[in-house]
Tab-separated table of C-alpha atoms and ligand atoms in Angstrom:
chain	number	residue	atom	x	y	z
N	106	MET	CA	-39.810	17.598	7.069
N	107	GLY	CA	-43.410	18.140	8.184
N	108	GLY	CA	-45.157	21.502	8.499
N	109	THR	CA	-46.192	20.968	12.143
N	110	GLU	CA	-42.583	20.996	13.328
N	111	THR	CA	-41.423	23.576	15.831
N	112	PRO	CA	-37.755	24.619	16.221
N	113	GLU	CA	-37.728	22.679	19.528
N	114	SER	CA	-39.011	19.482	17.955
N	115	ARG	CA	-36.471	19.790	15.114
N	116	ALA	CA	-33.637	20.253	17.621
N	117	ALA	CA	-34.635	16.974	19.248
N	118	LEU	CA	-34.222	15.023	15.998
N	119	PRO	CA	-31.108	12.892	15.506
N	120	VAL	CA	-28.136	13.693	13.291
N	121	GLY	CA	-27.675	11.155	10.481
N	122	VAL	CA	-24.125	9.942	9.875
N	123	PHE	CA	-23.034	7.583	7.076
N	124	ASP	CA	-20.021	5.875	5.572
N	125	SER	CA	-19.390	2.900	3.300
N	126	GLY	CA	-18.887	0.745	6.389
N	127	VAL	CA	-17.456	0.969	9.883
N	128	GLY	CA	-15.010	3.814	9.090
N	129	GLY	CA	-17.470	6.575	9.902
N	130	LEU	CA	-17.696	5.217	13.458
N	131	SER	CA	-14.366	6.976	14.045
N	132	VAL	CA	-16.165	10.246	13.245
N	133	LEU	CA	-19.258	9.233	15.214
N	134	ARG	CA	-16.999	8.795	18.258
N	135	ASP	CA	-15.648	12.326	17.817
N	136	ILE	CA	-19.186	13.698	17.455
N	137	ARG	CA	-20.336	11.841	20.564
N	138	ALA	CA	-17.365	13.215	22.537
N	139	LEU	CA	-18.053	16.830	21.535
N	140	LEU	CA	-21.861	16.732	21.448
N	141	PRO	CA	-22.934	14.224	24.105
N	142	HIS	CA	-26.566	15.409	24.108
N	143	GLU	CA	-27.209	14.729	20.435
N	144	SER	CA	-29.058	11.639	19.265
N	145	LEU	CA	-27.250	10.002	16.372
N	146	THR	CA	-28.323	7.583	13.659
N	147	TYR	CA	-25.480	5.795	11.895
N	148	VAL	CA	-25.726	3.936	8.606
N	149	ALA	CA	-22.932	1.690	7.324
N	150	ASP	CA	-23.385	1.027	3.608
N	151	ALA	CA	-21.585	-2.270	4.080
N	152	GLY	CA	-23.529	-3.817	1.213
N	153	CYS	CA	-21.374	-1.674	-1.069
N	154	VAL	CA	-18.062	-1.416	0.801
N	155	PRO	CA	-15.429	-0.467	-0.273
N	156	TYR	CA	-16.391	2.744	-2.081
N	157	GLY	CA	-12.710	3.459	-2.816
N	158	GLY	CA	-12.365	1.881	-6.269
N	159	ARG	CA	-15.965	2.369	-7.461
N	160	PRO	CA	-17.197	4.838	-10.082
N	161	ALA	CA	-18.139	8.245	-8.684
N	162	ALA	CA	-21.626	7.983	-10.232
N	163	MET	CA	-22.360	4.844	-8.251
N	164	ILE	CA	-21.147	6.388	-4.983
N	165	ARG	CA	-23.355	9.383	-5.711
N	166	GLU	CA	-26.393	7.142	-6.178
N	167	ARG	CA	-25.728	5.292	-2.923
N	168	SER	CA	-25.184	8.560	-1.059
N	169	GLU	CA	-28.463	9.945	-2.404
N	170	ALA	CA	-30.330	6.814	-1.313
N	171	LEU	CA	-28.803	7.164	2.168
N	172	VAL	CA	-29.804	10.805	2.475
N	173	ARG	CA	-33.346	9.923	1.280
N	174	PHE	CA	-33.483	7.363	4.092
N	175	PHE	CA	-32.335	9.978	6.618
N	176	ARG	CA	-34.885	12.504	5.325
N	177	GLU	CA	-37.691	10.042	5.870
N	178	LEU	CA	-36.641	9.225	9.457
N	179	PRO	CA	-36.283	12.314	9.692
N	180	VAL	CA	-32.987	13.845	10.846
N	181	LYS	CA	-31.992	17.476	11.409
N	182	ALA	CA	-28.575	17.249	9.701
N	183	VAL	CA	-26.433	14.739	7.820
N	184	VAL	CA	-22.718	14.055	8.238
N	185	VAL	CA	-20.989	12.407	5.290
N	186	ALA	CA	-18.411	10.552	7.408
N	187	CYS	CA	-16.529	9.434	4.337
N	188	ASN	CA	-13.860	11.231	2.298
N	189	THR	CA	-14.620	9.169	-0.811
N	190	ALA	CA	-18.364	9.939	-0.741
N	191	THR	CA	-17.616	13.605	-0.093
N	192	ALA	CA	-15.417	13.757	-3.200
N	193	ALA	CA	-18.018	11.978	-5.326
N	194	ALA	CA	-21.293	13.292	-3.955
N	195	ALA	CA	-21.196	16.268	-1.562
N	196	PRO	CA	-22.057	18.986	-4.145
N	197	ALA	CA	-24.895	16.859	-5.581
N	198	LEU	CA	-26.353	16.169	-2.125
N	199	ARG	CA	-26.238	19.849	-1.163
N	200	ALA	CA	-27.809	20.918	-4.461
N	201	ARG	CA	-30.614	18.415	-4.059
N	202	TRP	CA	-31.419	19.115	-0.397
N	203	PRO	CA	-30.451	22.764	0.141
N	204	GLU	CA	-32.569	23.049	3.316
N	205	LEU	CA	-30.726	20.206	5.068
N	206	PRO	CA	-27.406	20.959	6.814
N	207	ILE	CA	-24.926	18.545	5.189
N	208	ILE	CA	-21.467	18.375	6.753
N	209	ALA	CA	-18.878	16.588	4.660
N	210	MET	CA	-15.178	15.839	5.066
N	211	GLU	CA	-11.962	15.821	3.113
N	212	PRO	CA	-8.288	15.116	3.829
N	213	ALA	CA	-6.886	17.761	6.189
N	214	VAL	CA	-4.301	19.248	3.812
N	215	LYS	CA	-4.365	22.743	5.301
N	216	PRO	CA	-3.614	21.714	8.934
N	217	ALA	CA	-0.940	19.258	7.765
N	218	VAL	CA	0.814	21.944	5.702
N	219	ALA	CA	0.751	24.207	8.765
N	220	VAL	CA	2.581	21.733	11.050
N	221	SER	CA	5.084	20.119	8.668
N	222	ARG	CA	8.733	21.010	9.337
N	223	THR	CA	10.299	19.040	6.517
N	224	GLY	CA	7.906	20.603	4.014
N	225	ILE	CA	6.881	17.139	2.836
N	226	ILE	CA	3.519	15.672	3.830
N	227	GLY	CA	1.867	12.373	2.990
N	228	VAL	CA	-1.768	11.503	2.398
N	229	LEU	CA	-3.184	8.017	2.868
N	230	ALA	CA	-6.616	7.787	1.233
N	231	THR	CA	-8.692	5.746	-1.179
N	232	GLU	CA	-8.074	5.783	-4.917
N	233	GLY	CA	-11.387	7.602	-5.404
N	234	THR	CA	-10.480	10.419	-3.028
N	235	LEU	CA	-6.985	10.919	-4.428
N	236	ALA	CA	-8.169	10.880	-8.059
N	237	SER	CA	-10.931	13.428	-7.440
N	238	ASP	CA	-10.950	17.035	-8.666
N	239	ARG	CA	-11.879	18.024	-5.159
N	240	PHE	CA	-8.624	16.646	-3.780
N	241	SER	CA	-6.496	18.278	-6.538
N	242	GLY	CA	-8.285	21.526	-5.730
N	243	LEU	CA	-7.382	21.192	-2.042
N	244	VAL	CA	-3.728	20.628	-2.868
N	245	SER	CA	-3.503	23.571	-5.235
N	246	GLN	CA	-5.311	25.791	-2.750
N	247	TYR	CA	-3.343	24.936	0.397
N	248	ALA	CA	-0.048	23.154	-0.335
N	249	GLY	CA	1.974	26.206	-1.381
N	250	SER	CA	5.618	25.151	-1.421
N	251	VAL	CA	4.956	21.988	0.617
N	252	ARG	CA	5.301	18.712	-1.313
N	253	VAL	CA	2.248	16.485	-1.044
N	254	LEU	CA	2.899	12.764	-1.587
N	255	THR	CA	-0.197	10.636	-2.041
N	256	GLN	CA	-0.565	6.961	-1.310
N	257	PRO	CA	-3.704	5.007	-2.203
N	258	CYS	CA	-4.148	2.040	0.145
N	259	PRO	CA	-6.145	-0.775	-1.486
N	260	GLY	CA	-6.901	-3.545	0.990
N	261	LEU	CA	-6.796	-1.471	4.184
N	262	VAL	CA	-10.532	-0.766	4.317
N	263	GLU	CA	-11.237	-4.474	3.879
N	264	ARG	CA	-8.901	-5.327	6.802
N	265	VAL	CA	-10.711	-2.858	9.077
N	266	GLU	CA	-14.133	-4.117	7.944
N	267	GLN	CA	-13.045	-7.592	8.988
N	268	GLY	CA	-12.110	-6.281	12.412
N	269	ASP	CA	-8.377	-6.694	11.712
N	270	THR	CA	-6.695	-3.786	13.447
N	271	GLU	CA	-3.513	-5.721	14.267
N	272	SER	CA	-2.153	-8.718	12.444
N	273	PRO	CA	1.105	-9.539	10.642
N	274	LEU	CA	-0.766	-9.273	7.331
N	275	LEU	CA	-2.057	-5.817	8.193
N	276	ASP	CA	1.428	-4.699	9.274
N	277	ARG	CA	2.930	-5.900	5.979
N	278	LEU	CA	0.336	-3.936	4.046
N	279	LEU	CA	0.830	-0.826	6.166
N	280	ARG	CA	4.601	-1.035	5.893
N	281	SER	CA	4.392	-1.208	2.102
N	282	TYR	CA	2.336	2.009	2.074
N	283	LEU	CA	4.305	3.879	4.744
N	284	GLN	CA	7.918	3.111	3.861
N	285	PRO	CA	8.089	5.034	0.555
N	286	LEU	CA	6.593	8.087	2.263
N	287	LEU	CA	9.003	7.899	5.201
N	288	ASP	CA	11.965	7.387	2.856
N	289	ALA	CA	10.923	10.545	0.998
N	290	GLY	CA	11.070	12.607	4.216
N	291	VAL	CA	7.399	12.874	5.143
N	292	ASP	CA	7.028	14.148	8.740
N	293	THR	CA	3.238	14.644	8.711
N	294	LEU	CA	0.716	12.090	7.521
N	295	ILE	CA	-2.938	12.716	6.821
N	296	LEU	CA	-5.326	9.841	7.516
N	297	GLY	CA	-7.591	10.710	4.592
N	298	CYS	CA	-10.077	7.866	5.001
N	299	THR	CA	-12.298	7.418	8.037
N	300	HIS	CA	-11.373	3.745	8.354
N	301	TYR	CA	-7.714	4.565	9.037
N	302	PRO	CA	-8.071	6.067	12.545
N	303	PHE	CA	-8.819	2.491	13.660
N	304	LEU	CA	-5.265	1.680	12.497
N	305	ARG	CA	-3.666	4.737	14.061
N	306	HIS	CA	-1.869	2.775	16.804
N	307	ARG	CA	-0.288	0.419	14.220
N	308	ILE	CA	0.679	3.259	11.877
N	309	GLN	CA	2.344	5.111	14.744
N	310	ALA	CA	4.077	1.955	15.962
N	311	LEU	CA	5.452	1.151	12.504
N	312	ALA	CA	6.438	4.705	11.586
N	313	GLY	CA	7.766	5.763	14.981
N	314	PRO	CA	6.610	8.453	17.410
N	315	ALA	CA	8.045	11.365	15.390
N	316	LEU	CA	5.517	11.041	12.584
N	317	HIS	CA	2.689	13.519	13.063
N	318	LEU	CA	-0.701	11.914	12.274
N	319	ILE	CA	-3.666	14.079	11.319
N	320	GLU	CA	-7.346	13.065	11.233
N	321	THR	CA	-10.401	15.064	10.232
N	322	GLY	CA	-13.023	13.646	12.621
N	323	PRO	CA	-12.627	16.237	15.415
N	324	ALA	CA	-12.856	19.118	12.913
N	325	VAL	CA	-16.015	17.592	11.427
N	326	ALA	CA	-17.556	17.367	14.900
N	327	ARG	CA	-16.747	21.042	15.499
N	328	GLN	CA	-18.199	22.011	12.126
N	329	LEU	CA	-21.392	20.088	12.942
N	330	GLN	CA	-21.595	21.927	16.259
N	331	ARG	CA	-21.237	25.299	14.493
N	332	ARG	CA	-23.872	24.469	11.866
N	333	LEU	CA	-26.387	23.223	14.442
N	334	ASP	CA	-25.745	26.198	16.684
N	335	ARG	CA	-26.194	28.680	13.837
N	336	ALA	CA	-29.503	27.038	12.869
N	337	GLY	CA	-30.729	26.906	16.494
N	338	LEU	CA	-30.742	23.101	16.266
N	339	LEU	CA	-28.411	22.037	19.100
N	340	ALA	CA	-30.128	19.498	21.359
N	341	PRO	CA	-30.819	20.847	24.843
N	342	ALA	CA	-28.479	19.593	27.583
N	343	ALA	CA	-31.261	17.568	29.163
N	344	ALA	CA	-32.116	15.833	25.899
N	345	ASP	CA	-32.818	12.132	25.960
N	346	ARG	CA	-30.095	11.010	23.591
N	347	ASN	CA	-29.563	7.694	21.894
N	348	ILE	CA	-27.545	6.134	19.084
N	349	ALA	CA	-29.203	3.924	16.478
N	350	PHE	CA	-27.267	1.795	14.003
N	351	PHE	CA	-28.241	0.484	10.579
N	352	THR	CA	-26.331	-1.407	7.945
N	353	THR	CA	-26.948	-2.463	4.356
N	354	GLY	CA	-24.723	-5.477	5.086
N	355	GLU	CA	-24.826	-8.035	7.886
N	356	PRO	CA	-26.003	-6.598	11.233
N	357	GLU	CA	-23.892	-9.140	13.152
N	358	ALA	CA	-20.704	-7.848	11.507
N	359	LEU	CA	-21.391	-4.278	12.626
N	360	GLN	CA	-22.409	-5.461	16.076
N	361	THR	CA	-19.188	-7.464	16.484
N	362	PHE	CA	-17.091	-4.485	15.378
N	363	LEU	CA	-18.885	-2.222	17.853
N	364	GLN	CA	-18.413	-4.661	20.710
N	365	ARG	CA	-14.653	-4.713	20.068
N	366	GLN	CA	-14.005	-1.084	19.230
N	367	TRP	CA	-16.676	0.900	21.045
N	368	PRO	CA	-18.418	-1.266	23.644
N	369	GLU	CA	-20.183	1.685	25.334
N	370	ALA	CA	-22.071	2.405	22.112
N	371	THR	CA	-23.243	-1.112	21.419
N	372	GLY	CA	-26.943	-1.264	20.600
N	373	ALA	CA	-29.349	-2.995	18.267
N	374	VAL	CA	-28.311	-2.873	14.613
N	375	GLY	CA	-31.101	-2.649	12.048
N	376	ARG	CA	-30.820	-3.910	8.504
N	377	LEU	CA	-31.452	-1.412	5.765
N	378	ASP	CA	-32.529	-2.726	2.410
N	379	PHE	CA	-32.335	-0.274	-0.454
N	380	SER	CA	-34.464	-2.482	-2.671
N	381	ASN	CA	-37.526	-1.238	-0.763
N	382	GLU	CA	-35.760	1.462	1.258
N	383	GLN	CA	-37.358	0.158	4.422
N	384	ALA	CA	-35.410	-0.153	7.644
N	385	GLN	CA	-36.319	-2.990	9.934
N	386	GLN	CA	-34.985	-3.144	13.429
T	569	DGL	N1	-14.192	5.422	4.885
T	569	DGL	C1	-14.326	5.963	3.598
T	569	DGL	C2	-13.464	7.174	3.349
T	569	DGL	O1	-13.322	7.978	4.241
T	569	DGL	C3	-14.488	5.005	2.441
T	569	DGL	C4	-13.597	3.848	2.343
T	569	DGL	C5	-14.038	2.878	1.271
T	569	DGL	O2	-15.164	2.378	1.361
T	569	DGL	O3	-13.250	2.629	0.351
T	569	DGL	O4	-12.957	7.407	2.297
């Protein structure tokens, strides 16, 4: 960040938001709904999706490269719109860039424990998230006497990346992940990966209306609002806002997904190449 910046000019900067792919768009939508005056820059690291089964060190490296990109733009804050990257990289990112507000996200164990009546909750998330120390820490901190059943979901992120949010194949996969949890008496299910809110309607349809589904996106948007407010960085109401999109994969794939899932947000998608860390739009 340059020395000539004023608080006003910093407040006008965008917020950077990233995920391994399109999943973080579910969080971007929540941020847009709560903070309509903010400019947002989204990066899908689709060149490396899925993060779920990859080594934590690799996810950390990718996350650092993404934050370096955001710093050069620059942005006023970064949202790690990915549970897997949070588990692997959030402490490292915060230690490296202590001056930058970094908002990260993790499965909403505490709210799920608070609403469960059967005392049995389920968590759908990636292997990386569920195997992390951060997740075990959350469970020991908040579960109390509530049983927490975890279900890794290989294949789901790939379905969403391909734009498949309803197909017989997707339903078969979902059923195989949901049924054991339902049979065990789960009444509250955490969507612990930002790709899964795009499957919410299918999950609810397959599990029935009684299952309580919990996402973290709205809480992340509120946390971003608090952090910006505290730092005097909220964009003024009259701000000229925009959303920019970048991907390390194929721009057409992200554009097609946006057209289907969030047509109001459709815009140009730039390609980001980490080999020279240059973004071309
Ligand atoms: N959407 C991400 C998450 O919240 C990552 C999914 C993946 O790439 O495996 O965990």
